[in-house]
């Protein structure tokens, strides 16, 4: 449905870009936000589609700085078409696509391929991220300038760290001129070795190799030192340990150009879940000792880590929430824990997971929305601020969600090809009712009623 005339009435409008949080109406027209506030019926055009937003929250569409759309090369795991449908269902209107594709996004031709595919297949805006190093191999810098001219919004070798400190230093120097952040997957592989889950009692119990927190923290410390030496823009991808927080906090206090993201699963689940749902031993499908859908990189950590991350997110030390949506085919997960692929399919459960933090008062609703909208837009830079705004005149990128509606995660209903989530069968509270991207209604929940406005004569 085009937005020619849609009005959302009586919704709680949260627009962190204007510190706005109040009940009102939003009129969408001509692919833009036409008006927002308390609109009298005289402002509503006859024949306009009306959505009753009573009890619902309307906010700018969510921006995901970190997801894996797998195209080109791994279309059996995900496609831009399926990933974008999952995004729309999850309330996301902008996705930044990580470059660990095949071929990787390390030259302009691949960027153009993705942009073309997105124009053709995607319901939402797709912004490609380019590799830091050629073929993501970590030996030689990619043509960063060529990638920037082609339209990438950041650089990352995600899935792998930029291991070579001098390459990272050079990348940060280039990031200054190009005005784009380097998003590093901070993980010192000489410490994580063959680890498959967080180091700790659960790993010991299961006899699995653990990944120490120091593997992440050592590389974040290194990168902060390099950001300080160069003045470059460092973005720390998927922060997962409590010990990473003081490093980021201190870097910010010293005025360095450092930002950080955290994923819904690192905020709401722990390494206990590796044992099976919510840590109930052997509750995993088939009575296995572990649930491979919990295998993710960086790994799920302890409750203490989770608590520190949630506080840091609430405080704003962590700038934003990113999904690290990492869809995998079934066979990549129906193997031993050691052999299973790292990654969780997140786009469709992110909001429901995060709202747990709001319902339990660990995070305010306003802060949650900020970290999903204005927060990531700030990391992308000034020119993206309109993507996270309900200001009249900006693109109609908007999500309408019901924070109270309960639903049970059923991956057979996922739009994503990736059914790999430990949340299968769990009940979440909070659900997207409608998503508009660049003025188009790209998702409508079955329960959402849309009526036609008729001015009384
Ligand atoms: O769990 C993960 N999966 N972490 C990453 O960094 C990469 C991702 C993937 O591409 O599957």
CSV table of C-alpha atoms in Angstrom, one decimal, residues 2-278:
chain,number,residue,atom,x,y,z
A,2,UNK,CA,1.4,3.4,-0.9
A,3,UNK,CA,1.1,6.2,1.7
A,4,UNK,CA,-0.9,8.5,-0.3
A,5,UNK,CA,-3.2,9.0,2.6
A,6,UNK,CA,-2.6,7.1,5.9
A,7,UNK,CA,-3.2,8.5,9.3
A,8,UNK,CA,-2.2,6.7,12.5
A,9,UNK,CA,-4.4,8.1,15.3
A,10,UNK,CA,-3.9,8.2,19.1
A,11,UNK,CA,-0.6,6.4,19.1
A,12,UNK,CA,2.2,7.0,21.6
A,13,UNK,CA,4.7,8.8,19.3
A,14,UNK,CA,8.3,8.3,20.4
A,15,UNK,CA,10.8,10.3,18.3
A,16,UNK,CA,14.1,10.5,20.1
A,17,UNK,CA,15.5,12.9,17.4
A,18,UNK,CA,13.2,15.5,18.9
A,19,UNK,CA,12.9,14.1,22.4
A,20,UNK,CA,9.3,13.6,21.7
A,21,UNK,CA,7.2,11.1,23.6
A,22,UNK,CA,3.5,11.9,23.6
A,23,UNK,CA,0.2,10.6,22.3
A,24,UNK,CA,-0.8,12.0,18.9
A,25,UNK,CA,-1.5,11.3,15.3
A,26,UNK,CA,0.8,10.9,12.3
A,27,UNK,CA,-0.2,11.6,8.8
A,28,UNK,CA,1.8,9.9,6.0
A,29,UNK,CA,1.5,11.2,2.5
A,30,UNK,CA,3.6,11.5,-0.7
A,31,UNK,CA,6.1,9.0,0.8
A,32,UNK,CA,6.9,11.4,3.7
A,33,UNK,CA,5.7,12.2,7.2
A,34,UNK,CA,3.2,14.9,6.3
A,35,UNK,CA,2.3,15.9,9.8
A,36,UNK,CA,2.7,14.7,13.4
A,37,UNK,CA,1.0,15.9,16.5
A,38,UNK,CA,-2.6,16.3,17.6
A,39,UNK,CA,-4.3,16.5,14.2
A,40,UNK,CA,-7.9,17.8,14.1
A,41,UNK,CA,-10.2,15.9,11.8
A,42,UNK,CA,-10.1,18.8,9.4
A,43,UNK,CA,-6.4,17.9,8.7
A,44,UNK,CA,-7.3,14.3,7.7
A,45,UNK,CA,-8.1,14.0,3.9
A,46,UNK,CA,-11.4,12.3,3.0
A,47,UNK,CA,-10.8,8.7,2.0
A,48,UNK,CA,-7.6,8.5,4.0
A,49,UNK,CA,-6.8,5.1,5.5
A,50,UNK,CA,-7.0,5.2,9.2
A,51,UNK,CA,-5.1,3.1,11.7
A,52,UNK,CA,-6.3,3.3,15.3
A,53,UNK,CA,-3.0,3.5,17.2
A,54,UNK,CA,-4.5,3.5,20.7
A,55,UNK,CA,-2.2,1.5,23.0
A,56,UNK,CA,0.4,1.3,20.3
A,57,UNK,CA,3.8,2.9,19.9
A,58,UNK,CA,4.8,4.7,16.7
A,59,UNK,CA,8.5,5.4,16.2
A,60,UNK,CA,11.0,5.9,13.4
A,61,UNK,CA,11.7,2.6,11.6
A,62,UNK,CA,14.5,0.7,13.3
A,63,UNK,CA,18.0,0.9,11.8
A,64,UNK,CA,20.2,-2.3,11.9
A,65,UNK,CA,23.9,-1.5,11.7
A,66,UNK,CA,24.8,-5.1,11.5
A,67,UNK,CA,23.1,-8.0,9.7
A,68,UNK,CA,24.0,-10.8,7.3
A,69,UNK,CA,21.9,-11.0,4.2
A,70,UNK,CA,24.1,-13.7,2.6
A,71,UNK,CA,23.7,-12.5,-1.0
A,72,UNK,CA,25.6,-13.0,-3.1
A,73,UNK,CA,26.9,-16.5,-2.5
A,74,UNK,CA,24.9,-18.0,0.3
A,75,UNK,CA,21.3,-17.7,-1.0
A,76,UNK,CA,20.5,-21.1,0.6
A,77,UNK,CA,20.8,-19.3,4.0
A,78,UNK,CA,19.2,-16.0,3.2
A,79,UNK,CA,18.4,-13.6,0.3
A,80,UNK,CA,18.0,-9.9,0.2
A,81,UNK,CA,14.3,-10.5,-0.6
A,82,UNK,CA,13.7,-12.8,2.4
A,83,UNK,CA,15.9,-10.8,4.8
A,84,UNK,CA,14.1,-7.6,3.9
A,85,UNK,CA,10.7,-9.3,4.6
A,86,UNK,CA,12.0,-10.4,7.9
A,87,UNK,CA,13.2,-6.9,8.6
A,88,UNK,CA,9.9,-5.4,7.8
A,89,UNK,CA,8.2,-7.9,10.1
A,90,UNK,CA,10.6,-6.9,12.8
A,91,UNK,CA,10.1,-3.2,12.4
A,92,UNK,CA,13.5,-2.5,10.6
A,93,UNK,CA,13.4,0.0,7.7
A,94,UNK,CA,17.2,0.2,7.2
A,95,UNK,CA,19.7,-2.7,7.1
A,96,UNK,CA,23.4,-2.4,6.9
A,97,UNK,CA,24.6,-5.6,5.2
A,98,UNK,CA,27.8,-7.2,6.3
A,99,UNK,CA,30.4,-8.1,3.6
A,100,UNK,CA,31.1,-11.8,4.4
A,101,UNK,CA,29.3,-12.8,1.2
A,102,UNK,CA,30.8,-14.8,-1.7
A,103,UNK,CA,32.3,-12.9,-3.3
A,104,UNK,CA,32.9,-10.6,-0.4
A,105,UNK,CA,32.0,-6.9,-0.7
A,106,UNK,CA,35.5,-5.8,-1.4
A,107,UNK,CA,35.1,-4.0,-4.7
A,108,UNK,CA,32.6,-1.6,-6.4
A,109,UNK,CA,31.1,-4.3,-8.6
A,110,UNK,CA,29.8,-6.3,-5.6
A,111,UNK,CA,28.5,-3.1,-4.0
A,112,UNK,CA,26.6,-2.3,-7.2
A,113,UNK,CA,25.3,-5.8,-7.4
A,114,UNK,CA,23.8,-5.5,-3.9
A,115,UNK,CA,22.4,-2.1,-4.6
A,116,UNK,CA,20.8,-3.4,-7.8
A,117,UNK,CA,19.4,-6.5,-6.0
A,118,UNK,CA,18.1,-4.3,-3.2
A,119,UNK,CA,16.3,-2.0,-5.7
A,120,UNK,CA,14.7,-5.0,-7.3
A,121,UNK,CA,14.0,-7.3,-4.3
A,122,UNK,CA,14.1,-5.4,-1.0
A,123,UNK,CA,11.2,-3.9,0.9
A,124,UNK,CA,13.5,-1.8,3.0
A,125,UNK,CA,16.6,0.3,2.5
A,126,UNK,CA,19.8,-1.8,2.3
A,127,UNK,CA,23.2,-0.1,2.9
A,128,UNK,CA,26.2,-2.2,2.1
A,129,UNK,CA,29.2,-2.4,4.4
A,130,UNK,CA,32.6,-2.9,2.6
A,131,UNK,CA,35.5,-5.2,3.6
A,132,UNK,CA,38.4,-3.7,5.4
A,133,UNK,CA,40.8,-6.2,3.7
A,134,UNK,CA,40.8,-7.8,0.3
A,135,UNK,CA,38.6,-10.9,0.3
A,136,UNK,CA,38.4,-10.4,4.1
A,137,UNK,CA,41.6,-12.3,4.3
A,138,UNK,CA,43.3,-9.8,6.6
A,139,UNK,CA,46.5,-9.5,4.5
A,140,UNK,CA,46.0,-6.3,2.5
A,141,UNK,CA,43.6,-3.3,2.7
A,142,UNK,CA,40.7,-3.4,0.3
A,143,UNK,CA,40.2,-0.4,-2.1
A,144,UNK,CA,38.5,1.6,0.6
A,145,UNK,CA,38.1,4.7,-1.5
A,146,UNK,CA,36.6,2.8,-4.4
A,147,UNK,CA,34.1,1.2,-1.9
A,148,UNK,CA,33.3,4.5,-0.3
A,149,UNK,CA,32.6,6.1,-3.8
A,150,UNK,CA,30.4,3.1,-4.6
A,151,UNK,CA,28.3,3.8,-1.5
A,152,UNK,CA,29.3,1.6,1.4
A,153,UNK,CA,28.4,3.1,4.8
A,154,UNK,CA,31.2,1.5,6.9
A,155,UNK,CA,34.0,-1.0,6.7
A,156,UNK,CA,34.2,-4.4,8.5
A,157,UNK,CA,35.7,-7.9,8.1
A,158,UNK,CA,32.9,-9.1,10.4
A,159,UNK,CA,32.9,-12.8,11.1
A,160,UNK,CA,36.6,-12.2,11.6
A,161,UNK,CA,38.6,-9.4,13.3
A,162,UNK,CA,41.0,-7.2,11.5
A,163,UNK,CA,43.8,-9.1,13.2
A,164,UNK,CA,46.8,-7.3,11.9
A,165,UNK,CA,47.3,-4.2,14.1
A,166,UNK,CA,49.0,-2.2,11.4
A,167,UNK,CA,46.2,-2.8,8.9
A,168,UNK,CA,43.7,-1.7,11.5
A,169,UNK,CA,45.8,1.4,12.1
A,170,UNK,CA,45.9,2.2,8.3
A,171,UNK,CA,42.1,1.5,8.0
A,172,UNK,CA,41.5,4.0,10.8
A,173,UNK,CA,43.6,6.6,9.1
A,174,UNK,CA,41.6,6.1,5.9
A,175,UNK,CA,38.4,6.2,7.9
A,176,UNK,CA,39.2,9.8,8.8
A,177,UNK,CA,39.3,11.0,5.2
A,178,UNK,CA,36.4,8.9,4.1
A,179,UNK,CA,34.3,9.9,7.1
A,180,UNK,CA,33.1,6.3,7.5
A,181,UNK,CA,33.5,4.1,10.6
A,182,UNK,CA,35.5,0.9,10.9
A,183,UNK,CA,33.3,-1.7,12.6
A,184,UNK,CA,35.6,-4.3,14.1
A,185,UNK,CA,34.7,-7.8,15.2
A,186,UNK,CA,36.9,-7.6,18.3
A,187,UNK,CA,38.2,-11.1,19.0
A,188,UNK,CA,41.8,-12.0,19.5
A,189,UNK,CA,41.9,-15.4,17.8
A,190,UNK,CA,45.1,-16.3,19.6
A,191,UNK,CA,43.1,-16.3,22.7
A,192,UNK,CA,39.7,-17.6,21.5
A,193,UNK,CA,41.5,-20.5,19.6
A,194,UNK,CA,39.0,-23.2,18.8
A,195,UNK,CA,36.5,-21.9,21.4
A,196,UNK,CA,32.8,-22.4,20.6
A,197,UNK,CA,31.1,-20.9,23.6
A,198,UNK,CA,31.9,-18.6,26.5
A,199,UNK,CA,34.6,-19.8,28.9
A,200,UNK,CA,33.0,-20.7,32.2
A,201,UNK,CA,31.3,-23.4,34.2
A,202,UNK,CA,28.8,-24.4,31.4
A,203,UNK,CA,31.6,-24.9,28.9
A,204,UNK,CA,33.5,-26.9,31.5
A,205,UNK,CA,30.4,-29.0,32.2
A,206,UNK,CA,29.8,-29.7,28.6
A,207,UNK,CA,33.5,-30.3,27.8
A,208,UNK,CA,33.5,-27.6,25.2
A,209,UNK,CA,36.4,-25.2,24.4
A,210,UNK,CA,35.7,-21.8,25.9
A,211,UNK,CA,36.3,-18.3,24.5
A,212,UNK,CA,37.7,-16.1,27.3
A,213,UNK,CA,36.4,-12.6,27.8
A,214,UNK,CA,39.9,-11.3,27.3
A,215,UNK,CA,39.8,-12.3,23.7
A,216,UNK,CA,37.3,-9.5,23.1
A,217,UNK,CA,38.6,-7.1,25.6
A,218,UNK,CA,42.3,-7.3,24.5
A,219,UNK,CA,41.3,-6.4,20.9
A,220,UNK,CA,39.0,-3.6,22.0
A,221,UNK,CA,41.8,-2.1,24.1
A,222,UNK,CA,44.2,-2.4,21.1
A,223,UNK,CA,41.7,-0.7,18.8
A,224,UNK,CA,41.0,2.1,21.2
A,225,UNK,CA,44.7,2.7,21.4
A,226,UNK,CA,44.8,2.8,17.6
A,227,UNK,CA,41.8,5.1,17.4
A,228,UNK,CA,43.6,7.4,19.8
A,229,UNK,CA,46.8,7.4,17.8
A,230,UNK,CA,45.1,8.0,14.5
A,231,UNK,CA,42.0,10.0,15.4
A,232,UNK,CA,40.0,7.5,13.2
A,233,UNK,CA,36.4,6.4,13.7
A,234,UNK,CA,36.2,3.1,15.6
A,235,UNK,CA,32.9,1.3,16.0
A,236,UNK,CA,33.0,-1.8,18.2
A,237,UNK,CA,30.7,-4.5,16.8
A,238,UNK,CA,28.6,-6.7,19.0
A,239,UNK,CA,30.1,-6.0,22.4
A,240,UNK,CA,29.5,-9.0,24.7
A,241,UNK,CA,31.5,-8.9,27.9
A,242,UNK,CA,31.1,-6.7,31.0
A,243,UNK,CA,34.8,-5.9,30.9
A,244,UNK,CA,34.4,-4.3,27.5
A,245,UNK,CA,32.2,-1.6,28.9
A,246,UNK,CA,34.8,0.3,31.0
A,247,UNK,CA,37.1,0.3,28.0
A,248,UNK,CA,34.5,2.0,25.8
A,249,UNK,CA,33.3,4.3,28.6
A,250,UNK,CA,36.9,5.5,29.2
A,251,UNK,CA,37.5,6.0,25.4
A,252,UNK,CA,34.4,8.2,25.2
A,253,UNK,CA,35.3,10.1,28.3
A,254,UNK,CA,38.6,10.9,26.7
A,255,UNK,CA,36.8,12.3,23.7
A,256,UNK,CA,37.9,9.6,21.2
A,257,UNK,CA,35.8,8.8,18.2
A,258,UNK,CA,34.6,5.4,19.5
A,259,UNK,CA,31.1,4.0,19.3
A,260,UNK,CA,29.7,0.5,20.2
A,261,UNK,CA,26.8,-1.7,19.6
A,262,UNK,CA,25.2,-4.7,21.4
A,263,UNK,CA,22.9,-7.4,20.2
A,264,UNK,CA,19.5,-8.4,21.6
A,265,UNK,CA,20.8,-12.0,22.4
A,266,UNK,CA,23.7,-10.6,24.5
A,267,UNK,CA,21.2,-8.5,26.4
A,268,UNK,CA,18.6,-11.2,27.1
A,269,UNK,CA,20.2,-14.7,27.1
A,270,UNK,CA,23.2,-16.3,28.9
A,271,UNK,CA,25.5,-19.2,28.4
A,272,UNK,CA,23.0,-21.2,30.5
A,273,UNK,CA,20.9,-21.3,27.3
A,274,UNK,CA,23.5,-23.5,25.6
A,275,UNK,CA,22.2,-26.3,27.8
A,276,UNK,CA,18.7,-25.8,26.3
A,277,UNK,CA,16.0,-23.3,26.5
A,278,UNK,CA,16.4,-20.9,29.4
